[in-house]
PDB file of N, CA and C in Angstrom:
ATOM      1  N   MET A  25       0.836  -1.186   0.000  1.00 40.00           N
ATOM      2  CA  MET A  25       0.000   0.000   0.000  1.00 40.00           C
ATOM      3  C   MET A  25       0.878   1.246   0.000  1.00 40.00           C
ATOM      4  N   GLU A  26       0.553   2.192  -0.856  1.00 43.00           N
ATOM      5  CA  GLU A  26       1.340   3.408  -0.988  1.00 43.00           C
ATOM      6  C   GLU A  26       1.070   4.351   0.182  1.00 43.00           C
ATOM      7  N   GLU A  27       2.131   4.957   0.732  1.00 48.00           N
ATOM      8  CA  GLU A  27       2.001   5.910   1.825  1.00 48.00           C
ATOM      9  C   GLU A  27       1.320   7.182   1.336  1.00 48.00           C
ATOM     10  N   GLN A  28       0.400   7.713   2.157  1.00 45.00           N
ATOM     11  CA  GLN A  28      -0.306   8.936   1.798  1.00 45.00           C
ATOM     12  C   GLN A  28       0.596  10.137   2.052  1.00 45.00           C
ATOM     13  N   THR A  29       0.771  10.946   1.042  1.00 44.00           N
ATOM     14  CA  THR A  29       1.509  12.192   1.147  1.00 44.00           C
ATOM     15  C   THR A  29       0.648  13.281   0.536  1.00 44.00           C
ATOM     16  N   PRO A  30       0.963  14.565   0.807  1.00 44.00           N
ATOM     17  CA  PRO A  30       0.166  15.623   0.179  1.00 44.00           C
ATOM     18  C   PRO A  30       0.136  15.537  -1.339  1.00 44.00           C
ATOM     19  N   GLU A  31       1.185  14.990  -1.925  1.00 44.00           N
ATOM     20  CA  GLU A  31       1.242  14.908  -3.386  1.00 44.00           C
ATOM     21  C   GLU A  31       0.318  13.844  -3.963  1.00 44.00           C
ATOM     22  N   ASN A  32       0.064  12.756  -3.205  1.00 44.00           N
ATOM     23  CA  ASN A  32      -0.740  11.682  -3.777  1.00 44.00           C
ATOM     24  C   ASN A  32      -2.049  11.440  -3.031  1.00 44.00           C
ATOM     25  N   SER A  33      -2.349  12.242  -2.035  1.00 45.00           N
ATOM     26  CA  SER A  33      -3.558  12.040  -1.253  1.00 45.00           C
ATOM     27  C   SER A  33      -4.778  12.513  -2.037  1.00 45.00           C
ATOM     28  N   THR A  34      -5.746  11.604  -2.210  1.00 45.00           N
ATOM     29  CA  THR A  34      -6.970  12.016  -2.895  1.00 45.00           C
ATOM     30  C   THR A  34      -7.751  12.992  -2.035  1.00 45.00           C
ATOM     31  N   ALA A  35      -7.595  12.892  -0.700  1.00 44.00           N
ATOM     32  CA  ALA A  35      -8.323  13.798   0.183  1.00 44.00           C
ATOM     33  C   ALA A  35      -7.902  15.241  -0.033  1.00 44.00           C
ATOM     34  N   LEU A  36      -6.663  15.465  -0.436  1.00 47.00           N
ATOM     35  CA  LEU A  36      -6.189  16.830  -0.628  1.00 47.00           C
ATOM     36  C   LEU A  36      -6.357  17.308  -2.061  1.00 47.00           C
ATOM     37  N   THR A  37      -6.786  16.438  -2.948  1.00 49.00           N
ATOM     38  CA  THR A  37      -6.940  16.859  -4.339  1.00 49.00           C
ATOM     39  C   THR A  37      -8.379  16.748  -4.822  1.00 49.00           C
ATOM     40  N   GLU A  38      -9.259  16.192  -3.999  1.00 56.00           N
ATOM     41  CA  GLU A  38     -10.654  16.065  -4.390  1.00 56.00           C
ATOM     42  C   GLU A  38     -11.257  17.430  -4.644  1.00 56.00           C
ATOM     43  N   ASP A  39     -12.232  17.447  -5.521  1.00 58.00           N
ATOM     44  CA  ASP A  39     -12.955  18.679  -5.802  1.00 58.00           C
ATOM     45  C   ASP A  39     -14.344  18.531  -5.202  1.00 58.00           C
ATOM     46  N   CYS A  40     -14.424  18.648  -3.893  1.00 64.00           N
ATOM     47  CA  CYS A  40     -15.687  18.508  -3.167  1.00 64.00           C
ATOM     48  C   CYS A  40     -16.299  19.884  -2.992  1.00 64.00           C
ATOM     49  N   GLY A  41     -17.488  20.076  -3.416  1.00 56.00           N
ATOM     50  CA  GLY A  41     -18.162  21.338  -3.194  1.00 56.00           C
ATOM     51  C   GLY A  41     -17.596  22.484  -4.001  1.00 56.00           C
ATOM     52  N   GLY A  42     -16.887  22.216  -5.070  1.00 66.00           N
ATOM     53  CA  GLY A  42     -16.419  23.263  -5.962  1.00 66.00           C
ATOM     54  C   GLY A  42     -14.994  23.731  -5.764  1.00 66.00           C
ATOM     55  N   ASN A  43     -14.343  23.369  -4.672  1.00 74.00           N
ATOM     56  CA  ASN A  43     -12.958  23.778  -4.413  1.00 74.00           C
ATOM     57  C   ASN A  43     -12.103  22.570  -4.105  1.00 74.00           C
ATOM     58  N   PRO A  44     -10.835  22.603  -4.501  1.00 88.00           N
ATOM     59  CA  PRO A  44      -9.952  21.520  -4.074  1.00 88.00           C
ATOM     60  C   PRO A  44      -9.700  21.619  -2.568  1.00 88.00           C
ATOM     61  N   CYS A  45      -9.432  20.498  -1.944  1.00 91.00           N
ATOM     62  CA  CYS A  45      -9.187  20.471  -0.501  1.00 91.00           C
ATOM     63  C   CYS A  45      -8.031  21.386  -0.121  1.00 91.00           C
ATOM     64  N   SER A  46      -6.994  21.414  -0.940  1.00 90.00           N
ATOM     65  CA  SER A  46      -5.837  22.229  -0.593  1.00 90.00           C
ATOM     66  C   SER A  46      -6.214  23.699  -0.444  1.00 90.00           C
ATOM     67  N   THR A  47      -7.116  24.188  -1.276  1.00 90.00           N
ATOM     68  CA  THR A  47      -7.560  25.581  -1.184  1.00 90.00           C
ATOM     69  C   THR A  47      -8.376  25.797   0.081  1.00 90.00           C
ATOM     70  N   THR A  48      -9.251  24.870   0.374  1.00 92.00           N
ATOM     71  CA  THR A  48     -10.078  24.979   1.582  1.00 92.00           C
ATOM     72  C   THR A  48      -9.217  24.961   2.829  1.00 92.00           C
ATOM     73  N   LEU A  49      -8.285  24.024   2.909  1.00 93.00           N
ATOM     74  CA  LEU A  49      -7.441  23.921   4.096  1.00 93.00           C
ATOM     75  C   LEU A  49      -6.528  25.136   4.236  1.00 93.00           C
ATOM     76  N   LYS A  50      -6.087  25.681   3.115  1.00 93.00           N
ATOM     77  CA  LYS A  50      -5.233  26.872   3.145  1.00 93.00           C
ATOM     78  C   LYS A  50      -5.984  28.062   3.735  1.00 93.00           C
ATOM     79  N   ASN A  51      -7.281  28.134   3.492  1.00 95.00           N
ATOM     80  CA  ASN A  51      -8.094  29.261   3.952  1.00 95.00           C
ATOM     81  C   ASN A  51      -8.870  28.968   5.229  1.00 95.00           C
ATOM     82  N   LEU A  52      -8.612  27.821   5.857  1.00 95.00           N
ATOM     83  CA  LEU A  52      -9.393  27.411   7.020  1.00 95.00           C
ATOM     84  C   LEU A  52      -9.284  28.395   8.180  1.00 95.00           C
ATOM     85  N   TYR A  53      -8.086  28.888   8.468  1.00 95.00           N
ATOM     86  CA  TYR A  53      -7.910  29.799   9.603  1.00 95.00           C
ATOM     87  C   TYR A  53      -8.660  31.104   9.384  1.00 95.00           C
ATOM     88  N   GLU A  54      -8.582  31.643   8.176  1.00 96.00           N
ATOM     89  CA  GLU A  54      -9.310  32.870   7.876  1.00 96.00           C
ATOM     90  C   GLU A  54     -10.817  32.629   7.943  1.00 96.00           C
ATOM     91  N   TYR A  55     -11.256  31.451   7.524  1.00 96.00           N
ATOM     92  CA  TYR A  55     -12.671  31.083   7.600  1.00 96.00           C
ATOM     93  C   TYR A  55     -13.133  31.085   9.060  1.00 96.00           C
ATOM     94  N   LEU A  56     -12.366  30.431   9.923  1.00 96.00           N
ATOM     95  CA  LEU A  56     -12.736  30.351  11.336  1.00 96.00           C
ATOM     96  C   LEU A  56     -12.642  31.708  12.026  1.00 96.00           C
ATOM     97  N   ASP A  57     -11.754  32.565  11.547  1.00 95.00           N
ATOM     98  CA  ASP A  57     -11.603  33.903  12.124  1.00 95.00           C
ATOM     99  C   ASP A  57     -12.637  34.887  11.579  1.00 95.00           C
ATOM    100  N   GLY A  58     -13.403  34.479  10.569  1.00 94.00           N
ATOM    101  CA  GLY A  58     -14.382  35.369   9.953  1.00 94.00           C
ATOM    102  C   GLY A  58     -13.723  36.463   9.124  1.00 94.00           C
ATOM    103  N   ALA A  59     -12.542  36.159   8.583  1.00 95.00           N
ATOM    104  CA  ALA A  59     -11.769  37.160   7.852  1.00 95.00           C
ATOM    105  C   ALA A  59     -11.929  37.046   6.339  1.00 95.00           C
ATOM    106  N   LEU A  60     -12.962  36.340   5.897  1.00 95.00           N
ATOM    107  CA  LEU A  60     -13.187  36.166   4.461  1.00 95.00           C
ATOM    108  C   LEU A  60     -14.469  36.899   4.052  1.00 95.00           C
ATOM    109  N   THR A  61     -14.617  37.078   2.766  1.00 96.00           N
ATOM    110  CA  THR A  61     -15.848  37.676   2.261  1.00 96.00           C
ATOM    111  C   THR A  61     -16.988  36.675   2.416  1.00 96.00           C
ATOM    112  N   ALA A  62     -18.200  37.179   2.325  1.00 96.00           N
ATOM    113  CA  ALA A  62     -19.373  36.298   2.431  1.00 96.00           C
ATOM    114  C   ALA A  62     -19.341  35.225   1.347  1.00 96.00           C
ATOM    115  N   GLU A  63     -18.913  35.590   0.151  1.00 95.00           N
ATOM    116  CA  GLU A  63     -18.825  34.624  -0.949  1.00 95.00           C
ATOM    117  C   GLU A  63     -17.788  33.540  -0.652  1.00 95.00           C
ATOM    118  N   GLU A  64     -16.632  33.930  -0.129  1.00 95.00           N
ATOM    119  CA  GLU A  64     -15.587  32.951   0.201  1.00 95.00           C
ATOM    120  C   GLU A  64     -16.050  32.020   1.318  1.00 95.00           C
ATOM    121  N   ILE A  65     -16.751  32.570   2.294  1.00 95.00           N
ATOM    122  CA  ILE A  65     -17.276  31.749   3.392  1.00 95.00           C
ATOM    123  C   ILE A  65     -18.266  30.722   2.848  1.00 95.00           C
ATOM    124  N   GLN A  66     -19.143  31.140   1.938  1.00 95.00           N
ATOM    125  CA  GLN A  66     -20.109  30.213   1.344  1.00 95.00           C
ATOM    126  C   GLN A  66     -19.408  29.112   0.566  1.00 95.00           C
ATOM    127  N   GLU A  67     -18.368  29.466  -0.198  1.00 92.00           N
ATOM    128  CA  GLU A  67     -17.617  28.459  -0.966  1.00 92.00           C
ATOM    129  C   GLU A  67     -16.985  27.434  -0.040  1.00 92.00           C
ATOM    130  N   ILE A  68     -16.359  27.906   1.023  1.00 94.00           N
ATOM    131  CA  ILE A  68     -15.716  26.983   1.957  1.00 94.00           C
ATOM    132  C   ILE A  68     -16.759  26.145   2.676  1.00 94.00           C
ATOM    133  N   GLN A  69     -17.881  26.745   3.063  1.00 94.00           N
ATOM    134  CA  GLN A  69     -18.923  25.985   3.742  1.00 94.00           C
ATOM    135  C   GLN A  69     -19.480  24.886   2.844  1.00 94.00           C
ATOM    136  N   ARG A  70     -19.666  25.190   1.552  1.00 92.00           N
ATOM    137  CA  ARG A  70     -20.126  24.152   0.610  1.00 92.00           C
ATOM    138  C   ARG A  70     -19.125  23.002   0.562  1.00 92.00           C
ATOM    139  N   HIS A  71     -17.842  23.345   0.527  1.00 93.00           N
ATOM    140  CA  HIS A  71     -16.813  22.308   0.487  1.00 93.00           C
ATOM    141  C   HIS A  71     -16.849  21.483   1.775  1.00 93.00           C
ATOM    142  N   LEU A  72     -16.944  22.153   2.928  1.00 94.00           N
ATOM    143  CA  LEU A  72     -16.970  21.436   4.203  1.00 94.00           C
ATOM    144  C   LEU A  72     -18.193  20.523   4.307  1.00 94.00           C
ATOM    145  N   ASP A  73     -19.306  20.952   3.754  1.00 94.00           N
ATOM    146  CA  ASP A  73     -20.510  20.122   3.761  1.00 94.00           C
ATOM    147  C   ASP A  73     -20.336  18.860   2.914  1.00 94.00           C
ATOM    148  N   ALA A  74     -19.506  18.945   1.873  1.00 92.00           N
ATOM    149  CA  ALA A  74     -19.327  17.822   0.950  1.00 92.00           C
ATOM    150  C   ALA A  74     -18.102  16.966   1.256  1.00 92.00           C
ATOM    151  N   CYS A  75     -17.177  17.463   2.060  1.00 93.00           N
ATOM    152  CA  CYS A  75     -15.890  16.775   2.248  1.00 93.00           C
ATOM    153  C   CYS A  75     -15.652  16.463   3.721  1.00 93.00           C
ATOM    154  N   SER A  76     -15.758  15.206   4.074  1.00 93.00           N
ATOM    155  CA  SER A  76     -15.580  14.816   5.480  1.00 93.00           C
ATOM    156  C   SER A  76     -14.154  15.051   5.964  1.00 93.00           C
ATOM    157  N   HIS A  77     -13.174  14.907   5.070  1.00 93.00           N
ATOM    158  CA  HIS A  77     -11.772  15.128   5.462  1.00 93.00           C
ATOM    159  C   HIS A  77     -11.567  16.564   5.927  1.00 93.00           C
ATOM    160  N   CYS A  78     -12.013  17.520   5.148  1.00 94.00           N
ATOM    161  CA  CYS A  78     -11.835  18.931   5.503  1.00 94.00           C
ATOM    162  C   CYS A  78     -12.721  19.312   6.688  1.00 94.00           C
ATOM    163  N   ALA A  79     -13.916  18.725   6.762  1.00 96.00           N
ATOM    164  CA  ALA A  79     -14.804  19.000   7.896  1.00 96.00           C
ATOM    165  C   ALA A  79     -14.164  18.517   9.196  1.00 96.00           C
ATOM    166  N   GLU A  80     -13.495  17.362   9.160  1.00 96.00           N
ATOM    167  CA  GLU A  80     -12.797  16.863  10.347  1.00 96.00           C
ATOM    168  C   GLU A  80     -11.640  17.784  10.729  1.00 96.00           C
ATOM    169  N   ALA A  81     -10.918  18.298   9.739  1.00 96.00           N
ATOM    170  CA  ALA A  81      -9.816  19.232  10.012  1.00 96.00           C
ATOM    171  C   ALA A  81     -10.365  20.502  10.658  1.00 96.00           C
ATOM    172  N   LYS A  82     -11.502  20.987  10.173  1.00 97.00           N
ATOM    173  CA  LYS A  82     -12.133  22.179  10.761  1.00 97.00           C
ATOM    174  C   LYS A  82     -12.580  21.897  12.185  1.00 97.00           C
ATOM    175  N   ASP A  83     -13.213  20.750  12.401  1.00 97.00           N
ATOM    176  CA  ASP A  83     -13.686  20.398  13.747  1.00 97.00           C
ATOM    177  C   ASP A  83     -12.525  20.295  14.729  1.00 97.00           C
ATOM    178  N   LEU A  84     -11.415  19.718  14.294  1.00 97.00           N
ATOM    179  CA  LEU A  84     -10.244  19.610  15.150  1.00 97.00           C
ATOM    180  C   LEU A  84      -9.714  20.994  15.510  1.00 97.00           C
ATOM    181  N   GLU A  85      -9.650  21.884  14.542  1.00 96.00           N
ATOM    182  CA  GLU A  85      -9.171  23.243  14.799  1.00 96.00           C
ATOM    183  C   GLU A  85     -10.109  23.974  15.756  1.00 96.00           C
ATOM    184  N   VAL A  86     -11.411  23.779  15.610  1.00 96.00           N
ATOM    185  CA  VAL A  86     -12.376  24.403  16.516  1.00 96.00           C
ATOM    186  C   VAL A  86     -12.170  23.894  17.942  1.00 96.00           C
ATOM    187  N   LEU A  87     -11.985  22.577  18.092  1.00 96.00           N
ATOM    188  CA  LEU A  87     -11.736  22.003  19.419  1.00 96.00           C
ATOM    189  C   LEU A  87     -10.434  22.515  20.013  1.00 96.00           C
ATOM    190  N   LEU A  88      -9.394  22.584  19.192  1.00 95.00           N
ATOM    191  CA  LEU A  88      -8.097  23.066  19.654  1.00 95.00           C
ATOM    192  C   LEU A  88      -8.202  24.508  20.124  1.00 95.00           C
ATOM    193  N   ARG A  89      -8.868  25.345  19.354  1.00 93.00           N
ATOM    194  CA  ARG A  89      -9.042  26.751  19.734  1.00 93.00           C
ATOM    195  C   ARG A  89      -9.818  26.868  21.045  1.00 93.00           C
ATOM    196  N   ALA A  90     -10.840  26.046  21.219  1.00 92.00           N
ATOM    197  CA  ALA A  90     -11.634  26.085  22.450  1.00 92.00           C
ATOM    198  C   ALA A  90     -10.783  25.667  23.648  1.00 92.00           C
ATOM    199  N   LYS A  91      -9.954  24.654  23.472  1.00 90.00           N
ATOM    200  CA  LYS A  91      -9.095  24.190  24.560  1.00 90.00           C
ATOM    201  C   LYS A  91      -8.073  25.261  24.936  1.00 90.00           C
ATOM    202  N   ILE A  92      -7.472  25.871  23.944  1.00 88.00           N
ATOM    203  CA  ILE A  92      -6.494  26.929  24.214  1.00 88.00           C
ATOM    204  C   ILE A  92      -7.177  28.093  24.930  1.00 88.00           C
ATOM    205  N   LYS A  93      -8.356  28.464  24.465  1.00 85.00           N
ATOM    206  CA  LYS A  93      -9.076  29.583  25.078  1.00 85.00           C
ATOM    207  C   LYS A  93      -9.419  29.268  26.531  1.00 85.00           C
ATOM    208  N   SER A  94      -9.882  28.054  26.797  1.00 84.00           N
ATOM    209  CA  SER A  94     -10.241  27.698  28.168  1.00 84.00           C
ATOM    210  C   SER A  94      -9.014  27.607  29.062  1.00 84.00           C
ATOM    211  N   SER A  95      -7.874  27.261  28.501  1.00 79.00           N
ATOM    212  CA  SER A  95      -6.644  27.179  29.281  1.00 79.00           C
ATOM    213  C   SER A  95      -6.159  28.558  29.688  1.00 79.00           C
ATOM    214  N   CYS A  96      -6.521  29.564  28.927  1.00 75.00           N
ATOM    215  CA  CYS A  96      -6.083  30.931  29.214  1.00 75.00           C
ATOM    216  C   CYS A  96      -6.993  31.631  30.209  1.00 75.00           C
ATOM    217  N   ASP A  97      -8.078  30.991  30.618  1.00 75.00           N
ATOM    218  CA  ASP A  97      -9.010  31.594  31.551  1.00 75.00           C
ATOM    219  C   ASP A  97      -8.504  31.572  32.988  1.00 75.00           C
ATOM    220  N   GLU A  98      -7.557  30.685  33.278  1.00 77.00           N
ATOM    221  CA  GLU A  98      -7.068  30.556  34.641  1.00 77.00           C
ATOM    222  C   GLU A  98      -6.135  31.711  34.981  1.00 77.00           C
ATOM    223  N   GLN A  99      -6.232  32.187  36.214  1.00 82.00           N
ATOM    224  CA  GLN A  99      -5.375  33.251  36.711  1.00 82.00           C
ATOM    225  C   GLN A  99      -4.285  32.647  37.601  1.00 82.00           C
ATOM    226  N   ALA A 100      -3.101  33.211  37.510  1.00 83.00           N
ATOM    227  CA  ALA A 100      -2.007  32.769  38.387  1.00 83.00           C
ATOM    228  C   ALA A 100      -2.320  33.207  39.816  1.00 83.00           C
ATOM    229  N   PRO A 101      -1.956  32.382  40.789  1.00 89.00           N
ATOM    230  CA  PRO A 101      -2.181  32.778  42.187  1.00 89.00           C
ATOM    231  C   PRO A 101      -1.403  34.054  42.514  1.00 89.00           C
ATOM    232  N   GLU A 102      -1.948  34.847  43.400  1.00 92.00           N
ATOM    233  CA  GLU A 102      -1.298  36.105  43.793  1.00 92.00           C
ATOM    234  C   GLU A 102       0.090  35.855  44.365  1.00 92.00           C
ATOM    235  N   SER A 103       0.262  34.746  45.095  1.00 94.00           N
ATOM    236  CA  SER A 103       1.580  34.451  45.679  1.00 94.00           C
ATOM    237  C   SER A 103       2.625  34.226  44.586  1.00 94.00           C
ATOM    238  N   LEU A 104       2.240  33.606  43.495  1.00 93.00           N
ATOM    239  CA  LEU A 104       3.161  33.393  42.385  1.00 93.00           C
ATOM    240  C   LEU A 104       3.506  34.721  41.730  1.00 93.00           C
ATOM    241  N   LYS A 105       2.500  35.554  41.504  1.00 91.00           N
ATOM    242  CA  LYS A 105       2.743  36.872  40.918  1.00 91.00           C
ATOM    243  C   LYS A 105       3.712  37.670  41.782  1.00 91.00           C
ATOM    244  N   ALA A 106       3.495  37.645  43.105  1.00 93.00           N
ATOM    245  CA  ALA A 106       4.359  38.394  44.031  1.00 93.00           C
ATOM    246  C   ALA A 106       5.794  37.879  43.976  1.00 93.00           C
ATOM    247  N   ARG A 107       5.972  36.560  43.945  1.00 95.00           N
ATOM    248  CA  ARG A 107       7.329  35.988  43.880  1.00 95.00           C
ATOM    249  C   ARG A 107       8.017  36.368  42.579  1.00 95.00           C
ATOM    250  N   LEU A 108       7.283  36.323  41.476  1.00 94.00           N
ATOM    251  CA  LEU A 108       7.877  36.691  40.189  1.00 94.00           C
ATOM    252  C   LEU A 108       8.289  38.158  40.177  1.00 94.00           C
ATOM    253  N   LEU A 109       7.437  39.020  40.678  1.00 94.00           N
ATOM    254  CA  LEU A 109       7.782  40.444  40.732  1.00 94.00           C
ATOM    255  C   LEU A 109       8.992  40.681  41.633  1.00 94.00           C
ATOM    256  N   GLU A 110       9.068  39.954  42.716  1.00 94.00           N
ATOM    257  CA  GLU A 110      10.215  40.054  43.626  1.00 94.00           C
ATOM    258  C   GLU A 110      11.504  39.652  42.908  1.00 94.00           C
ATOM    259  N   HIS A 111      11.455  38.549  42.169  1.00 93.00           N
ATOM    260  CA  HIS A 111      12.638  38.091  41.418  1.00 93.00           C
ATOM    261  C   HIS A 111      13.021  39.091  40.329  1.00 93.00           C
ATOM    262  N   ILE A 112      12.035  39.675  39.696  1.00 94.00           N
ATOM    263  CA  ILE A 112      12.316  40.677  38.660  1.00 94.00           C
ATOM    264  C   ILE A 112      12.988  41.882  39.282  1.00 94.00           C
ATOM    265  N   ASP A 113      12.463  42.334  40.413  1.00 92.00           N
ATOM    266  CA  ASP A 113      13.065  43.479  41.114  1.00 92.00           C
ATOM    267  C   ASP A 113      14.500  43.175  41.513  1.00 92.00           C
ATOM    268  N   GLU A 114      14.752  41.972  42.050  1.00 91.00           N
ATOM    269  CA  GLU A 114      16.111  41.568  42.440  1.00 91.00           C
ATOM    270  C   GLU A 114      17.024  41.553  41.213  1.00 91.00           C
ATOM    271  N   PHE A 115      16.545  41.020  40.118  1.00 90.00           N
ATOM    272  CA  PHE A 115      17.350  40.957  38.901  1.00 90.00           C
ATOM    273  C   PHE A 115      17.673  42.361  38.397  1.00 90.00           C
ATOM    274  N   CYS A 116      16.685  43.234  38.409  1.00 91.00           N
ATOM    275  CA  CYS A 116      16.898  44.601  37.923  1.00 91.00           C
ATOM    276  C   CYS A 116      17.848  45.359  38.837  1.00 91.00           C
ATOM    277  N   SER A 117      17.758  45.136  40.154  1.00 88.00           N
ATOM    278  CA  SER A 117      18.656  45.802  41.098  1.00 88.00           C
ATOM    279  C   SER A 117      20.095  45.323  40.915  1.00 88.00           C
ATOM    280  N   ALA A 118      20.271  44.040  40.664  1.00 84.00           N
ATOM    281  CA  ALA A 118      21.614  43.475  40.460  1.00 84.00           C
ATOM    282  C   ALA A 118      22.228  43.946  39.158  1.00 84.00           C
ATOM    283  N   SER A 119      21.396  44.221  38.167  1.00 75.00           N
ATOM    284  CA  SER A 119      21.884  44.649  36.855  1.00 75.00           C
ATOM    285  C   SER A 119      22.258  46.122  36.839  1.00 75.00           C
ATOM    286  N   ALA A 120      21.716  46.894  37.760  1.00 68.00           N
ATOM    287  CA  ALA A 120      21.942  48.349  37.753  1.00 68.00           C
ATOM    288  C   ALA A 120      23.288  48.742  38.262  1.00 68.00           C
TER     289      ALA A 120
END
C-alpha cells in the first residue's frame, strides 16, 4: 500500500463542493476567524458540507481553539505573581 503524502492524497486533491481540498485547508484559519468575504465563506462551507476530510480538520481546529481559550481563563495565584515580581526586582537591582 502506498504511503499517503500531500502529493498523492486524494483527500487533498478532491474537488468537493467546488474547491480543491488544498484551497479549503489553506483558507481554514481565515474562515474560522471570519476574515473572508461572504462569498468565500459560502464556498468553503459548501466544500466542508461535501468533504468529510476537511470537515474533520475544521472540527479539530475548533476544538483546539476552544481548549487553548479555556486554558487561558485561569489566573495565576497572587503568591506566584508576588514571587515573580520580587525576582524581577532583584534581577533589575543586580543589573543596575
